[in-house]
mmCIF file of C-alpha atoms in Angstrom:
data_model
loop_
_atom_site.group_PDB
_atom_site.id
_atom_site.type_symbol
_atom_site.label_atom_id
_atom_site.label_comp_id
_atom_site.label_asym_id
_atom_site.label_seq_id
_atom_site.Cartn_x
_atom_site.Cartn_y
_atom_site.Cartn_z
ATOM 1 C CA UNK T 87 -87.773 114.447 130.532
ATOM 2 C CA UNK T 88 -85.011 114.794 127.892
ATOM 3 C CA UNK T 89 -82.285 115.546 130.476
ATOM 4 C CA UNK T 90 -83.577 112.476 132.534
ATOM 5 C CA UNK T 91 -83.335 110.288 129.594
ATOM 6 C CA UNK T 92 -79.756 111.330 128.829
ATOM 7 C CA UNK T 93 -78.759 111.023 132.376
ATOM 8 C CA UNK T 94 -80.253 107.457 132.682
ATOM 9 C CA UNK T 95 -78.456 106.506 129.341
ATOM 10 C CA UNK T 96 -75.067 107.876 130.698
ATOM 11 C CA UNK T 97 -75.593 106.061 133.999
ATOM 12 C CA UNK T 98 -76.128 102.819 132.091
ATOM 13 C CA UNK T 99 -73.083 103.266 130.110
ATOM 14 C CA UNK T 100 -71.066 104.001 133.173
ATOM 15 C CA UNK T 101 -72.344 101.084 134.951
ATOM 16 C CA UNK T 102 -71.550 98.828 131.962
ATOM 17 C CA UNK T 103 -68.023 100.243 131.836
ATOM 18 C CA UNK T 104 -67.594 99.807 135.555
ATOM 19 C CA UNK T 105 -68.802 96.197 135.400
ATOM 20 C CA UNK T 106 -66.372 95.598 132.529
ATOM 21 C CA UNK T 107 -63.607 97.218 134.216
ATOM 22 C CA UNK T 108 -64.085 95.279 137.509
ATOM 23 C CA UNK T 109 -63.467 91.949 135.718
ATOM 24 C CA UNK T 110 -60.135 90.785 136.943
ATOM 25 C CA UNK T 111 -59.609 88.235 134.035
ATOM 26 C CA UNK T 112 -57.454 89.520 131.231
ATOM 27 C CA UNK T 113 -58.797 86.965 128.682
ATOM 28 C CA UNK T 114 -61.003 84.024 128.501
ATOM 29 C CA UNK T 115 -58.742 81.615 126.776
ATOM 30 C CA UNK T 116 -55.251 80.328 127.924
ATOM 31 C CA UNK T 117 -52.222 81.200 125.923
ATOM 32 C CA UNK T 118 -51.027 77.641 126.121
ATOM 33 C CA UNK T 119 -53.939 75.466 125.268
ATOM 34 C CA UNK T 120 -52.024 72.200 125.442
ATOM 35 C CA UNK T 121 -53.448 69.896 128.110
ATOM 36 C CA UNK T 122 -51.166 69.655 131.011
ATOM 37 C CA UNK T 123 -49.650 66.530 132.681
ATOM 38 C CA UNK T 124 -51.996 64.591 134.846
ATOM 39 C CA UNK T 125 -51.731 65.479 138.590
ATOM 40 C CA UNK T 126 -50.630 62.825 140.915
ATOM 41 C CA UNK T 127 -52.402 61.384 143.877
ATOM 42 C CA UNK T 128 -50.004 63.348 146.115
ATOM 43 C CA UNK T 129 -50.988 66.580 144.376
ATOM 44 C CA UNK T 130 -54.674 65.864 144.991
ATOM 45 C CA UNK T 131 -53.990 65.082 148.586
ATOM 46 C CA UNK T 132 -52.059 68.254 149.148
ATOM 47 C CA UNK T 133 -55.053 70.095 147.718
ATOM 48 C CA UNK T 134 -57.469 68.361 150.099
ATOM 49 C CA UNK T 135 -55.281 69.139 152.978
ATOM 50 C CA UNK T 136 -54.908 72.727 152.228
ATOM 51 C CA UNK T 137 -58.746 72.989 151.868
ATOM 52 C CA UNK T 138 -58.850 72.768 155.730
ATOM 53 C CA UNK T 139 -57.884 76.468 155.594
ATOM 54 C CA UNK T 140 -60.635 77.400 153.183
ATOM 55 C CA UNK T 141 -62.174 79.939 155.586
ATOM 56 C CA UNK T 142 -58.949 81.174 157.137
ATOM 57 C CA UNK T 143 -59.375 84.472 155.151
ATOM 58 C CA UNK T 144 -63.064 84.714 155.021
ATOM 59 C CA UNK T 145 -64.507 88.207 154.325
ATOM 60 C CA UNK T 146 -67.718 89.695 153.196
ATOM 61 C CA UNK T 147 -66.382 90.806 149.816
ATOM 62 C CA UNK T 148 -65.066 87.582 148.422
ATOM 63 C CA UNK T 149 -66.164 85.227 151.113
ATOM 64 C CA UNK T 150 -63.862 82.057 150.835
ATOM 65 C CA UNK T 151 -61.987 83.124 147.654
ATOM 66 C CA UNK T 152 -58.602 83.542 149.474
ATOM 67 C CA UNK T 153 -58.739 80.208 151.109
ATOM 68 C CA UNK T 154 -59.929 78.765 147.736
ATOM 69 C CA UNK T 155 -56.983 79.993 145.837
ATOM 70 C CA UNK T 156 -54.609 78.957 148.653
ATOM 71 C CA UNK T 157 -56.145 75.296 148.315
ATOM 72 C CA UNK T 158 -55.439 75.376 144.473
ATOM 73 C CA UNK T 159 -52.200 77.267 144.120
ATOM 74 C CA UNK T 160 -49.693 74.366 144.167
ATOM 75 C CA UNK T 161 -51.671 72.389 141.511
ATOM 76 C CA UNK T 162 -52.184 75.539 139.390
ATOM 77 C CA UNK T 163 -48.429 76.225 139.372
ATOM 78 C CA UNK T 164 -47.908 72.584 138.081
ATOM 79 C CA UNK T 165 -50.671 72.874 135.402
ATOM 80 C CA UNK T 166 -49.849 76.302 134.061
ATOM 81 C CA UNK T 167 -46.282 76.833 132.984
ATOM 82 C CA UNK T 168 -46.973 80.087 131.139
ATOM 83 C CA UNK T 169 -46.819 83.010 133.650
ATOM 84 C CA UNK T 170 -49.666 84.774 131.970
ATOM 85 C CA UNK T 171 -51.908 81.764 132.231
ATOM 86 C CA UNK T 172 -51.061 81.234 135.893
ATOM 87 C CA UNK T 173 -51.792 84.875 136.682
ATOM 88 C CA UNK T 174 -55.110 84.910 134.763
ATOM 89 C CA UNK T 175 -56.225 81.697 136.404
ATOM 90 C CA UNK T 176 -55.316 82.930 140.006
ATOM 91 C CA UNK T 177 -57.195 86.279 139.299
ATOM 92 C CA UNK T 178 -60.350 84.317 138.310
ATOM 93 C CA UNK T 179 -60.073 82.030 141.374
ATOM 94 C CA UNK T 180 -60.080 85.138 143.668
ATOM 95 C CA UNK T 181 -63.538 85.881 142.607
ATOM 96 C CA UNK T 182 -66.494 85.557 145.117
ATOM 97 C CA UNK T 183 -66.931 82.001 146.306
ATOM 98 C CA UNK T 184 -69.229 80.511 148.980
ATOM 99 C CA UNK T 185 -69.450 76.735 149.381
ATOM 100 C CA UNK T 186 -69.640 74.194 152.101
ATOM 101 C CA UNK T 187 -66.325 73.783 153.683
ATOM 102 C CA UNK T 188 -66.446 70.090 154.129
ATOM 103 C CA UNK T 189 -67.455 68.942 150.519
ATOM 104 C CA UNK T 190 -65.472 71.727 148.744
ATOM 105 C CA UNK T 191 -62.881 69.256 147.604
ATOM 106 C CA UNK T 192 -65.244 67.727 145.094
ATOM 107 C CA UNK T 193 -65.575 71.167 143.484
ATOM 108 C CA UNK T 194 -61.835 71.838 143.687
ATOM 109 C CA UNK T 195 -61.030 68.437 142.137
ATOM 110 C CA UNK T 196 -63.460 69.118 139.326
ATOM 111 C CA UNK T 197 -61.965 72.483 138.638
ATOM 112 C CA UNK T 198 -58.348 71.125 138.549
ATOM 113 C CA UNK T 199 -59.618 68.603 135.979
ATOM 114 C CA UNK T 200 -60.992 71.416 133.934
ATOM 115 C CA UNK T 201 -57.692 73.508 134.528
ATOM 116 C CA UNK T 202 -55.741 70.663 133.273
ATOM 117 C CA UNK T 203 -57.759 70.498 130.082
ATOM 118 C CA UNK T 204 -57.316 74.254 129.579
ATOM 119 C CA UNK T 205 -61.085 74.863 129.497
ATOM 120 C CA UNK T 206 -62.179 78.472 129.004
ATOM 121 C CA UNK T 207 -62.148 80.565 132.133
ATOM 122 C CA UNK T 208 -65.762 81.529 131.659
ATOM 123 C CA UNK T 209 -66.657 77.651 131.665
ATOM 124 C CA UNK T 210 -64.818 77.118 134.816
ATOM 125 C CA UNK T 211 -66.415 80.071 136.402
ATOM 126 C CA UNK T 212 -69.759 78.772 135.420
ATOM 127 C CA UNK T 213 -69.234 75.455 136.938
ATOM 128 C CA UNK T 214 -68.091 77.060 140.254
ATOM 129 C CA UNK T 215 -71.287 79.110 140.440
ATOM 130 C CA UNK T 216 -73.477 76.232 139.323
ATOM 131 C CA UNK T 217 -72.313 73.904 142.035
ATOM 132 C CA UNK T 218 -72.078 76.186 145.004
ATOM 133 C CA UNK T 219 -75.807 75.901 145.801
ATOM 134 C CA UNK T 220 -75.980 72.035 145.454
ATOM 135 C CA UNK T 221 -72.971 71.343 147.476
ATOM 136 C CA UNK T 222 -74.107 73.548 150.155
ATOM 137 C CA UNK T 223 -77.501 71.665 150.413
ATOM 138 C CA UNK T 224 -75.804 68.351 150.383
ATOM 139 C CA UNK T 225 -73.112 69.380 152.802
ATOM 140 C CA UNK T 226 -75.697 70.756 155.326
ATOM 141 C CA UNK T 227 -77.835 67.788 155.130
ATOM 142 C CA UNK T 228 -75.005 65.252 155.249
ATOM 143 C CA UNK T 229 -72.856 66.705 158.079
ATOM 144 C CA UNK T 230 -74.874 69.165 160.156
ATOM 145 C CA UNK T 231 -78.266 67.164 160.099
ATOM 146 C CA UNK T 232 -77.046 63.623 159.941
ATOM 147 C CA UNK T 233 -73.306 62.897 160.936
ATOM 148 C CA UNK T 234 -72.995 65.606 163.629
ATOM 149 C CA UNK T 235 -76.276 64.574 165.578
ATOM 150 C CA UNK T 236 -75.427 60.866 165.354
ATOM 151 C CA UNK T 237 -71.728 61.320 166.602
ATOM 152 C CA UNK T 238 -72.766 63.819 169.329
ATOM 153 C CA UNK T 239 -75.452 61.700 170.604
ATOM 154 C CA UNK T 240 -73.172 58.673 170.949
ATOM 155 C CA UNK T 241 -70.591 60.771 172.558
ATOM 156 C CA UNK T 242 -72.867 62.606 174.883
ATOM 157 C CA UNK T 243 -74.494 59.326 176.064
ATOM 158 C CA UNK T 244 -71.024 58.083 177.089
ATOM 159 C CA UNK T 245 -70.217 61.363 178.775
ATOM 160 C CA UNK T 246 -73.509 61.441 180.776
ATOM 161 C CA UNK T 247 -72.483 57.891 182.121
ATOM 162 C CA UNK T 248 -69.112 59.541 183.368
ATOM 163 C CA UNK T 249 -66.980 57.990 180.642
ATOM 164 C CA UNK T 250 -64.103 60.036 179.508
ATOM 165 C CA UNK T 251 -64.370 58.329 176.044
ATOM 166 C CA UNK T 252 -67.429 60.332 175.316
ATOM 167 C CA UNK T 253 -65.754 63.461 173.695
ATOM 168 C CA UNK T 254 -62.886 61.320 172.404
ATOM 169 C CA UNK T 255 -65.164 58.965 170.496
ATOM 170 C CA UNK T 256 -67.282 61.825 169.282
ATOM 171 C CA UNK T 257 -64.152 63.634 167.770
ATOM 172 C CA UNK T 258 -62.902 60.326 166.316
ATOM 173 C CA UNK T 259 -66.090 59.342 164.659
ATOM 174 C CA UNK T 260 -66.871 62.585 163.223
ATOM 175 C CA UNK T 261 -63.484 63.314 161.831
ATOM 176 C CA UNK T 262 -62.978 59.841 160.406
ATOM 177 C CA UNK T 263 -65.985 60.211 158.230
ATOM 178 C CA UNK T 264 -65.167 63.968 157.612
ATOM 179 C CA UNK T 265 -61.639 63.367 156.422
ATOM 180 C CA UNK T 266 -62.541 60.226 154.513
ATOM 181 C CA UNK T 267 -65.050 62.187 152.414
ATOM 182 C CA UNK T 268 -62.831 65.311 152.156
ATOM 183 C CA UNK T 269 -60.025 63.297 150.542
ATOM 184 C CA UNK T 270 -62.253 60.760 148.757
ATOM 185 C CA UNK T 271 -64.322 63.649 147.022
ATOM 186 C CA UNK T 272 -61.166 65.344 145.969
ATOM 187 C CA UNK T 273 -59.990 62.233 144.083
ATOM 188 C CA UNK T 274 -63.484 61.538 142.783
ATOM 189 C CA UNK T 275 -64.088 65.046 141.473
ATOM 190 C CA UNK T 276 -60.722 65.103 139.725
ATOM 191 C CA UNK T 277 -61.200 61.622 138.104
ATOM 192 C CA UNK T 278 -64.695 62.128 136.946
ATOM 193 C CA UNK T 279 -64.202 65.607 135.653
ATOM 194 C CA UNK T 280 -67.136 67.344 134.130
ATOM 195 C CA UNK T 281 -69.067 64.191 133.869
ATOM 196 C CA UNK T 282 -69.750 64.320 137.383
ATOM 197 C CA UNK T 283 -71.806 67.607 137.019
ATOM 198 C CA UNK T 284 -74.772 66.049 135.469
ATOM 199 C CA UNK T 285 -74.873 63.198 137.988
ATOM 200 C CA UNK T 286 -74.687 65.685 140.841
ATOM 201 C CA UNK T 287 -77.520 67.815 139.589
ATOM 202 C CA UNK T 288 -79.616 64.703 139.114
ATOM 203 C CA UNK T 289 -79.029 63.288 142.553
ATOM 204 C CA UNK T 290 -78.692 66.485 144.631
ATOM 205 C CA UNK T 291 -82.299 66.432 145.754
ATOM 206 C CA UNK T 292 -82.455 62.703 146.587
ATOM 207 C CA UNK T 293 -79.279 62.718 148.561
ATOM 208 C CA UNK T 294 -80.320 65.856 150.500
ATOM 209 C CA UNK T 295 -83.781 64.407 151.164
ATOM 210 C CA UNK T 296 -82.400 61.052 152.263
ATOM 211 C CA UNK T 297 -79.805 62.691 154.526
ATOM 212 C CA UNK T 298 -82.455 64.954 156.119
ATOM 213 C CA UNK T 299 -84.600 61.996 156.880
ATOM 214 C CA UNK T 300 -81.928 60.250 158.630
ATOM 215 C CA UNK T 301 -80.915 63.375 160.448
ATOM 216 C CA UNK T 302 -84.548 64.097 161.577
ATOM 217 C CA UNK T 303 -84.774 60.593 162.711
ATOM 218 C CA UNK T 304 -81.745 60.920 164.917
ATOM 219 C CA UNK T 305 -82.790 64.303 166.377
ATOM 220 C CA UNK T 306 -86.241 62.710 167.227
ATOM 221 C CA UNK T 307 -84.495 59.979 169.170
ATOM 222 C CA UNK T 308 -82.233 62.632 170.880
ATOM 223 C CA UNK T 309 -85.316 64.488 172.121
ATOM 224 C CA UNK T 310 -86.803 61.445 173.576
ATOM 225 C CA UNK T 311 -83.425 60.609 175.385
ATOM 226 C CA UNK T 312 -82.200 64.048 176.550
ATOM 227 C CA UNK T 313 -85.219 66.172 176.875
ATOM 228 C CA UNK T 314 -86.472 65.596 180.447
ATOM 229 C CA UNK T 315 -89.685 67.132 181.562
ATOM 230 C CA UNK T 316 -92.186 65.594 184.193
ATOM 231 C CA UNK T 317 -94.677 66.783 186.747
ATOM 232 C CA UNK T 318 -95.269 65.576 190.349
ATOM 233 C CA UNK T 319 -98.869 66.832 190.398
ATOM 234 C CA UNK T 320 -101.323 64.401 191.872
ATOM 235 C CA UNK T 321 -105.111 64.643 191.280
ATOM 236 C CA UNK T 322 -107.327 63.790 194.279
ATOM 237 C CA UNK T 323 -110.946 62.514 194.062
ATOM 238 C CA UNK T 324 -112.136 61.560 197.416
ATOM 239 C CA UNK T 325 -109.747 59.044 198.836
ATOM 240 C CA UNK T 326 -108.448 58.166 195.333
ATOM 241 C CA UNK T 327 -105.088 59.687 194.118
ATOM 242 C CA UNK T 328 -104.137 59.728 190.694
ATOM 243 C CA UNK T 329 -100.482 60.723 189.749
ATOM 244 C CA UNK T 330 -100.690 62.960 186.618
ATOM 245 C CA UNK T 331 -97.393 61.804 185.272
ATOM 246 C CA UNK T 332 -97.377 58.109 185.836
ATOM 247 C CA UNK T 333 -101.083 57.310 185.798
ATOM 248 C CA UNK T 334 -102.180 59.544 182.942
ATOM 249 C CA UNK T 335 -99.671 61.056 180.802
ATOM 250 C CA UNK T 336 -97.188 58.037 180.539
ATOM 251 C CA UNK T 337 -100.159 55.810 179.808
ATOM 252 C CA UNK T 338 -101.331 58.120 176.916
ATOM 253 C CA UNK T 339 -97.811 58.294 175.550
ATOM 254 C CA UNK T 340 -94.352 57.939 177.183
ATOM 255 C CA UNK T 341 -92.430 61.297 177.230
ATOM 256 C CA UNK T 342 -95.462 63.257 176.131
ATOM 257 C CA UNK T 343 -94.505 66.365 178.020
ATOM 258 C CA UNK T 344 -90.941 66.527 176.478
ATOM 259 C CA UNK T 345 -92.529 66.049 172.981
ATOM 260 C CA UNK T 346 -94.971 68.817 173.649
ATOM 261 C CA UNK T 347 -92.389 71.205 174.918
ATOM 262 C CA UNK T 348 -90.134 70.472 171.960
ATOM 263 C CA UNK T 349 -93.028 71.119 169.486
ATOM 264 C CA UNK T 350 -93.744 74.282 171.450
ATOM 265 C CA UNK T 351 -90.241 75.619 171.029
ATOM 266 C CA UNK T 352 -90.298 74.608 167.477
ATOM 267 C CA UNK T 353 -93.404 76.598 166.879
ATOM 268 C CA UNK T 354 -91.949 79.621 168.632
ATOM 269 C CA UNK T 355 -88.913 79.402 166.450
ATOM 270 C CA UNK T 356 -91.249 79.450 163.382
ATOM 271 C CA UNK T 357 -92.874 82.534 164.904
ATOM 272 C CA UNK T 358 -89.505 84.397 164.898
ATOM 273 C CA UNK T 359 -88.257 83.731 168.468
ATOM 274 C CA UNK T 360 -84.361 83.769 168.512
ATOM 275 C CA UNK T 361 -82.610 80.787 170.259
ATOM 276 C CA UNK T 362 -81.276 83.126 173.066
ATOM 277 C CA UNK T 363 -84.928 84.074 173.827
ATOM 278 C CA UNK T 364 -85.883 80.468 173.853
ATOM 279 C CA UNK T 365 -83.111 79.506 176.050
ATOM 280 C CA UNK T 366 -84.096 82.201 178.596
ATOM 281 C CA UNK T 367 -87.831 81.227 178.428
ATOM 282 C CA UNK T 368 -86.913 77.600 179.085
ATOM 283 C CA UNK T 369 -84.627 78.500 182.199
ATOM 284 C CA UNK T 370 -87.428 80.837 183.497
ATOM 285 C CA UNK T 371 -90.029 78.208 183.080
ATOM 286 C CA UNK T 372 -88.011 75.385 184.735
ATOM 287 C CA UNK T 373 -87.286 77.661 187.694
ATOM 288 C CA UNK T 374 -90.692 79.016 188.129
ATOM 289 C CA UNK T 375 -92.236 75.469 187.536
ATOM 290 C CA UNK T 376 -90.058 73.987 190.307
ATOM 291 C CA UNK T 377 -90.927 76.840 192.846
ATOM 292 C CA UNK T 378 -94.740 76.511 192.403
ATOM 293 C CA UNK T 379 -94.534 72.688 192.395
ATOM 294 C CA UNK T 380 -95.724 71.809 188.896
ATOM 295 C CA UNK T 381 -92.181 70.496 187.657
#
């Protein structure tokens, strides 16, 4: 027991030393603590433009850190004239980062405002860690669940009618909003600085909830428009014939079969079925249903 205790104590000390040695930041304070000159609009625009390459060096050790530092380098060089301060800042920004790639400019603008004020590196690091989750939730709800279904639905509708404007309009609509938010959030984050943190934490849940409602509404409309499922079955009672689709199901609720099939797929996903399996099941169901005459 004594040897085990000694071994555990030594392991804990070694672990603490390893953790301390693994820190890439030489010091928490900058050598030059004088606030730097204000960044220009061009500097912020350059930062926002470079953020398009956020995931160019994506890896499982640091995730987006390489692209994040690439985004900030021109501004950091302007803010930190002391070589040691610049090196220390760059080392800190090469630490693990995982944030939504479309609203990342809000965080980078905020970080640059803190870098300009020469805040402690631990404070800047804490802000980065604290905002990764909220920005990810807002980005997913705003872009993937709201903007993308709306733009794709409009573009697909035109494409199904044979219009070449379908994909063009989709790309234009999505990227106009995307770039407007990317550059707008960069300037907003830099202007508001740390004051925006409290506001973001308060409204994160409301923004995500509202965007999710809009997104789910659009997805529901897409289900009714693009999921086609009907049956040609006819029920006979003597000389009377009743078409199951038009005389029964459509009278109960239009598009009842597409809705039922969509809910079934959703239930199977909740049970752990992968999208690939569900695509295969859908294909087999369609072919078999057509062969035996129920679809």
